[in-house]
Amino acid sequence: MTIWQIILLASILVLGIKLLGYLVPPRVLEAPTAARTAELTTVALLSALIVVQTIGAGQGIIIDARLPALAVAAGLFALRVPFILVIVAAAATAAGLRALGWG
Amino acid sequence: MNAEAERRAAWRASLAVGLAVSAYGVSFGALAVASGLDIWQACVLSLVMFSGGSQFALIGVLASGGTAAGPAAIAGATLLGLRNGLYAIRVSPIIGPGWAKRLLAGHLTIDESTAVATAQPTLASQRVGFWATGAIIYVGWNLMTLLGAVLGDLLGDVRQFGLDAAAGAAFLGLVWPRLRALQPVAVAVGSAVVAAVLLPALPQGVPVLLAALVAVVVGVPNLFGRRVAGEEGA
């Protein structure tokens, strides 16, 4: 697949899901198992993505400056610091550690 | 509160949420370029896909696995987009009839437009909340994506600027507000462990999809969850 094919196919699927929801009668949400599992799927995917983004290196694991950057981000989110500032702080942590020659 | 005051309150909520979320479109644009996309590809994702979690997931998998990980990247983005389908079912009565209006509303159905709309007290203010939040974020998110992609393109080596670390922090920010009860925390920890264990063993993108099964294992029997009235036997 080319990168354009991947982008267009994924975009159409994600947009399609939104539009499909408008064709479903609202009483479907009264089935709690479906609603609960869908919400938990979001949590599971995001958590797995954090791990892959933070210690993944191709097909393998590397501990580098990304891990302390994530720890800084977690501390700042706990302190309710706005999203964009946390992202900047995380990037700055990794950049700083690398400038010092680690990770 | 009278109707006019309620509409103004909905506008204020939309502006506050909309501007904050739009700002981090910059990080998406920059990370997309760092992941190997060109500026136009980053912009098409924000214009058509228009769902932050799915967009970050797609470029995250592409960044580590390249186009060989395409199917896993598409599957990850699509699974993360499933919640938008649930939001659509919830806001559908707020939007009302008319296929053109519903088609446009569909495109703008995301975490934030749903959250602001459903937080308002009356149907009229819910409509203001949905359309104002959706429109502000759509315009802002796309402009900021373009800006971020151009900046990312100029920066060159993104590792030097820590942009690779920003991706993990972005996902953490998306999951953070959802971790308010034991059940989602258990799922988050479980799927993180599954992903870490499978990471060295399987091709890129696949560990993330298998980790999503933790949600099914916990969610269907409602482990760690509260029993809701009327749910017995469900």
PDB file of C-alpha atoms in Angstrom, chain A residues 1-15 17-29 32-61 64-66 69-70 73-75 77-80 83-84 86-87 90-92 94-96 98 103, chain B residues 23-24 36-37 41 44-45 48-50 57-58 60 67 70 74 77-86 88-93 95 102-103 105-107 109-110 130 159-162 164-176 178 183-184 187-188 191-192 195-196 199-204 208 211-212 215-216 219-220 222 231:
ATOM      1  CA  MET A   1       0.000   0.000   0.000  1.00  0.00           C
ATOM      2  CA  THR A   2       1.144   3.550  -0.597  1.00  0.00           C
ATOM      3  CA  ILE A   3       0.936   6.129   2.160  1.00  0.00           C
ATOM      4  CA  TRP A   4      -1.867   7.929   0.262  1.00  0.00           C
ATOM      5  CA  GLN A   5      -3.933   4.731   0.033  1.00  0.00           C
ATOM      6  CA  ILE A   6      -3.484   4.149   3.775  1.00  0.00           C
ATOM      7  CA  ILE A   7      -4.503   7.743   4.585  1.00  0.00           C
ATOM      8  CA  LEU A   8      -7.561   7.781   2.331  1.00  0.00           C
ATOM      9  CA  LEU A   9      -8.842   4.335   3.334  1.00  0.00           C
ATOM     10  CA  ALA A  10      -8.443   5.026   7.057  1.00  0.00           C
ATOM     11  CA  SER A  11     -10.034   8.495   6.691  1.00  0.00           C
ATOM     12  CA  ILE A  12     -13.055   7.102   4.839  1.00  0.00           C
ATOM     13  CA  LEU A  13     -13.522   4.362   7.456  1.00  0.00           C
ATOM     14  CA  VAL A  14     -13.327   6.787  10.403  1.00  0.00           C
ATOM     15  CA  LEU A  15     -15.713   9.250   8.696  1.00  0.00           C
ATOM     16  CA  ILE A  17     -18.355   5.258  11.367  1.00  0.00           C
ATOM     17  CA  LYS A  18     -19.477   8.765  12.374  1.00  0.00           C
ATOM     18  CA  LEU A  19     -22.096   8.882   9.607  1.00  0.00           C
ATOM     19  CA  LEU A  20     -23.341   5.354  10.354  1.00  0.00           C
ATOM     20  CA  GLY A  21     -24.086   6.418  13.926  1.00  0.00           C
ATOM     21  CA  TYR A  22     -26.756   8.814  12.613  1.00  0.00           C
ATOM     22  CA  LEU A  23     -28.605   5.901  11.007  1.00  0.00           C
ATOM     23  CA  VAL A  24     -28.806   3.945  14.278  1.00  0.00           C
ATOM     24  CA  PRO A  25     -31.845   4.466  16.526  1.00  0.00           C
ATOM     25  CA  PRO A  26     -30.755   6.011  19.893  1.00  0.00           C
ATOM     26  CA  ARG A  27     -32.282   3.148  21.948  1.00  0.00           C
ATOM     27  CA  VAL A  28     -29.320   0.930  20.898  1.00  0.00           C
ATOM     28  CA  LEU A  29     -27.223   2.788  23.503  1.00  0.00           C
ATOM     29  CA  PRO A  32     -24.850  -1.193  28.447  1.00  0.00           C
ATOM     30  CA  THR A  33     -22.393  -3.918  27.425  1.00  0.00           C
ATOM     31  CA  ALA A  34     -21.845  -2.445  23.945  1.00  0.00           C
ATOM     32  CA  ALA A  35     -21.435   1.134  25.175  1.00  0.00           C
ATOM     33  CA  ARG A  36     -19.118   0.097  28.010  1.00  0.00           C
ATOM     34  CA  THR A  37     -16.906  -2.116  25.854  1.00  0.00           C
ATOM     35  CA  ALA A  38     -16.584   0.548  23.149  1.00  0.00           C
ATOM     36  CA  GLU A  39     -15.472   3.140  25.727  1.00  0.00           C
ATOM     37  CA  LEU A  40     -12.976   0.683  27.251  1.00  0.00           C
ATOM     38  CA  THR A  41     -11.610  -0.127  23.782  1.00  0.00           C
ATOM     39  CA  THR A  42     -10.620   3.536  23.465  1.00  0.00           C
ATOM     40  CA  VAL A  43      -8.785   3.364  26.816  1.00  0.00           C
ATOM     41  CA  ALA A  44      -7.029   0.102  25.884  1.00  0.00           C
ATOM     42  CA  LEU A  45      -5.864   1.362  22.481  1.00  0.00           C
ATOM     43  CA  LEU A  46      -4.578   4.665  23.827  1.00  0.00           C
ATOM     44  CA  SER A  47      -2.697   2.930  26.665  1.00  0.00           C
ATOM     45  CA  ALA A  48      -1.085   0.443  24.290  1.00  0.00           C
ATOM     46  CA  LEU A  49      -0.120   3.302  21.977  1.00  0.00           C
ATOM     47  CA  ILE A  50       1.571   5.123  24.875  1.00  0.00           C
ATOM     48  CA  VAL A  51       3.743   2.042  25.482  1.00  0.00           C
ATOM     49  CA  VAL A  52       4.633   1.614  21.812  1.00  0.00           C
ATOM     50  CA  GLN A  53       5.435   5.313  21.387  1.00  0.00           C
ATOM     51  CA  THR A  54       7.533   5.436  24.559  1.00  0.00           C
ATOM     52  CA  ILE A  55       9.633   2.247  24.527  1.00  0.00           C
ATOM     53  CA  GLY A  56       9.065   0.835  21.041  1.00  0.00           C
ATOM     54  CA  ALA A  57      11.851   0.788  18.471  1.00  0.00           C
ATOM     55  CA  GLY A  58      10.713  -0.986  15.343  1.00  0.00           C
ATOM     56  CA  GLN A  59      10.066  -4.556  16.463  1.00  0.00           C
ATOM     57  CA  GLY A  60      11.787  -4.246  19.847  1.00  0.00           C
ATOM     58  CA  ILE A  61      12.168  -2.214  23.006  1.00  0.00           C
ATOM     59  CA  ASP A  64      15.716   6.236  26.076  1.00  0.00           C
ATOM     60  CA  ALA A  65      14.830   9.895  26.708  1.00  0.00           C
ATOM     61  CA  ARG A  66      11.184   9.243  25.790  1.00  0.00           C
ATOM     62  CA  ALA A  69       9.610  12.665  29.106  1.00  0.00           C
ATOM     63  CA  LEU A  70       6.461  10.578  29.612  1.00  0.00           C
ATOM     64  CA  ALA A  73       3.970  14.503  31.204  1.00  0.00           C
ATOM     65  CA  ALA A  74       2.156  12.250  33.702  1.00  0.00           C
ATOM     66  CA  GLY A  75       3.183  14.510  36.599  1.00  0.00           C
ATOM     67  CA  PHE A  77      -1.353  16.050  33.747  1.00  0.00           C
ATOM     68  CA  ALA A  78      -1.857  15.109  37.417  1.00  0.00           C
ATOM     69  CA  LEU A  79      -1.322  18.810  38.264  1.00  0.00           C
ATOM     70  CA  ARG A  80      -3.995  19.723  35.640  1.00  0.00           C
ATOM     71  CA  PHE A  83      -2.584  19.820  27.270  1.00  0.00           C
ATOM     72  CA  ILE A  84      -0.451  21.908  24.917  1.00  0.00           C
ATOM     73  CA  VAL A  86       2.407  19.313  28.788  1.00  0.00           C
ATOM     74  CA  ILE A  87       3.263  18.275  25.233  1.00  0.00           C
ATOM     75  CA  ALA A  90       7.579  16.433  27.401  1.00  0.00           C
ATOM     76  CA  ALA A  91       9.335  17.285  24.145  1.00  0.00           C
ATOM     77  CA  ALA A  92      11.644  19.727  25.964  1.00  0.00           C
ATOM     78  CA  ALA A  94      13.564  14.572  25.812  1.00  0.00           C
ATOM     79  CA  ALA A  95      15.374  17.283  23.841  1.00  0.00           C
ATOM     80  CA  GLY A  96      17.232  18.432  26.964  1.00  0.00           C
ATOM     81  CA  ARG A  98      19.592  14.312  24.390  1.00  0.00           C
ATOM     82  CA  GLY A 103      18.936   8.765  25.234  1.00  0.00           C
TER      83      GLY A 103
ATOM     84  CA  ALA B  23      -3.920  24.638  19.614  1.00  0.00           C
ATOM     85  CA  TYR B  24      -2.648  21.111  19.820  1.00  0.00           C
ATOM     86  CA  GLY B  36       7.117  10.412   7.180  1.00  0.00           C
ATOM     87  CA  LEU B  37       3.991  12.114   5.832  1.00  0.00           C
ATOM     88  CA  GLN B  41      -1.027  14.142   3.671  1.00  0.00           C
ATOM     89  CA  VAL B  44      -5.919  15.564   4.329  1.00  0.00           C
ATOM     90  CA  LEU B  45      -5.995  13.536   7.557  1.00  0.00           C
ATOM     91  CA  VAL B  48     -11.282  14.146   6.179  1.00  0.00           C
ATOM     92  CA  MET B  49     -10.570  11.890   9.163  1.00  0.00           C
ATOM     93  CA  PHE B  50     -10.946  14.775  11.688  1.00  0.00           C
ATOM     94  CA  ALA B  57      -2.755   6.410  16.100  1.00  0.00           C
ATOM     95  CA  LEU B  58      -2.358   6.232  12.323  1.00  0.00           C
ATOM     96  CA  GLY B  60       2.192   6.549  15.307  1.00  0.00           C
ATOM     97  CA  THR B  67       3.797   1.498   4.888  1.00  0.00           C
ATOM     98  CA  GLY B  70      -0.485   0.006   6.732  1.00  0.00           C
ATOM     99  CA  ILE B  74      -5.797   1.532   9.403  1.00  0.00           C
ATOM    100  CA  ALA B  77      -7.336   4.323  13.579  1.00  0.00           C
ATOM    101  CA  THR B  78     -10.695   2.706  12.778  1.00  0.00           C
ATOM    102  CA  LEU B  79     -11.026   1.026  16.199  1.00  0.00           C
ATOM    103  CA  LEU B  80     -10.264   4.334  17.913  1.00  0.00           C
ATOM    104  CA  GLY B  81     -12.936   5.942  15.714  1.00  0.00           C
ATOM    105  CA  LEU B  82     -15.640   3.540  16.941  1.00  0.00           C
ATOM    106  CA  ARG B  83     -16.476   5.835  19.851  1.00  0.00           C
ATOM    107  CA  ASN B  84     -17.456   8.570  17.373  1.00  0.00           C
ATOM    108  CA  GLY B  85     -20.197   6.209  16.168  1.00  0.00           C
ATOM    109  CA  LEU B  86     -21.524   6.043  19.728  1.00  0.00           C
ATOM    110  CA  ALA B  88     -23.329  10.111  16.754  1.00  0.00           C
ATOM    111  CA  ILE B  89     -26.098   7.936  18.188  1.00  0.00           C
ATOM    112  CA  ARG B  90     -26.221  10.180  21.273  1.00  0.00           C
ATOM    113  CA  VAL B  91     -26.279  13.560  19.508  1.00  0.00           C
ATOM    114  CA  SER B  92     -28.541  12.432  16.650  1.00  0.00           C
ATOM    115  CA  PRO B  93     -31.740  13.607  18.443  1.00  0.00           C
ATOM    116  CA  ILE B  95     -29.292  17.544  15.499  1.00  0.00           C
ATOM    117  CA  ARG B 102     -26.984  15.336   9.562  1.00  0.00           C
ATOM    118  CA  LEU B 103     -24.213  14.682   7.028  1.00  0.00           C
ATOM    119  CA  ALA B 105     -23.020  17.027  11.807  1.00  0.00           C
ATOM    120  CA  GLY B 106     -21.548  13.571  11.202  1.00  0.00           C
ATOM    121  CA  HIS B 107     -18.265  15.053  10.091  1.00  0.00           C
ATOM    122  CA  THR B 109     -19.008  14.450  15.649  1.00  0.00           C
ATOM    123  CA  ILE B 110     -15.961  14.119  17.940  1.00  0.00           C
ATOM    124  CA  PHE B 130     -22.527  21.082  19.218  1.00  0.00           C
ATOM    125  CA  ARG B 159      14.479  13.483  17.743  1.00  0.00           C
ATOM    126  CA  GLN B 160      16.746  16.398  18.546  1.00  0.00           C
ATOM    127  CA  PHE B 161      13.647  18.425  19.480  1.00  0.00           C
ATOM    128  CA  GLY B 162      12.032  15.591  21.433  1.00  0.00           C
ATOM    129  CA  ASP B 164       9.074  11.579  19.224  1.00  0.00           C
ATOM    130  CA  ALA B 165       8.510  11.827  22.993  1.00  0.00           C
ATOM    131  CA  ALA B 166       5.616  14.237  22.436  1.00  0.00           C
ATOM    132  CA  ALA B 167       3.562  11.465  20.800  1.00  0.00           C
ATOM    133  CA  GLY B 168       3.429   9.346  23.971  1.00  0.00           C
ATOM    134  CA  ALA B 169       2.523  12.438  25.989  1.00  0.00           C
ATOM    135  CA  ALA B 170      -0.279  13.250  23.519  1.00  0.00           C
ATOM    136  CA  PHE B 171      -1.804   9.784  23.925  1.00  0.00           C
ATOM    137  CA  LEU B 172      -1.482  10.106  27.701  1.00  0.00           C
ATOM    138  CA  GLY B 173      -3.403  13.385  27.531  1.00  0.00           C
ATOM    139  CA  LEU B 174      -6.184  11.741  25.526  1.00  0.00           C
ATOM    140  CA  VAL B 175      -6.564   8.805  27.933  1.00  0.00           C
ATOM    141  CA  TRP B 176      -6.104  10.793  31.174  1.00  0.00           C
ATOM    142  CA  ARG B 178     -11.062   8.655  30.985  1.00  0.00           C
ATOM    143  CA  GLN B 183     -12.452  -0.303  35.505  1.00  0.00           C
ATOM    144  CA  PRO B 184     -10.770   1.963  32.924  1.00  0.00           C
ATOM    145  CA  VAL B 187      -7.962  -1.824  31.330  1.00  0.00           C
ATOM    146  CA  ALA B 188      -5.260   0.823  30.808  1.00  0.00           C
ATOM    147  CA  SER B 191      -3.383  -3.292  27.804  1.00  0.00           C
ATOM    148  CA  ALA B 192      -0.104  -1.447  28.477  1.00  0.00           C
ATOM    149  CA  ALA B 195       1.532  -4.250  24.447  1.00  0.00           C
ATOM    150  CA  ALA B 196       4.944  -4.186  26.179  1.00  0.00           C
ATOM    151  CA  LEU B 199       6.196  -5.581  21.310  1.00  0.00           C
ATOM    152  CA  PRO B 200       9.419  -7.562  20.640  1.00  0.00           C
ATOM    153  CA  ALA B 201       7.532 -10.632  19.370  1.00  0.00           C
ATOM    154  CA  LEU B 202       5.118  -9.352  16.728  1.00  0.00           C
ATOM    155  CA  PRO B 203       5.156  -7.053  13.667  1.00  0.00           C
ATOM    156  CA  GLN B 204       4.541  -3.315  14.217  1.00  0.00           C
ATOM    157  CA  VAL B 208      -1.663  -2.478  19.867  1.00  0.00           C
ATOM    158  CA  ALA B 211      -3.949  -5.120  23.566  1.00  0.00           C
ATOM    159  CA  ALA B 212      -7.395  -3.763  22.603  1.00  0.00           C
ATOM    160  CA  ALA B 215     -11.203  -4.050  26.753  1.00  0.00           C
ATOM    161  CA  VAL B 216     -13.408  -6.923  25.551  1.00  0.00           C
ATOM    162  CA  GLY B 219     -15.894  -4.927  29.392  1.00  0.00           C
ATOM    163  CA  VAL B 220     -18.196  -7.778  28.363  1.00  0.00           C
ATOM    164  CA  ASN B 222     -18.074  -6.006  33.433  1.00  0.00           C
ATOM    165  CA  GLU B 231     -28.501  -4.514  34.027  1.00  0.00           C
TER     166      GLU B 231
END
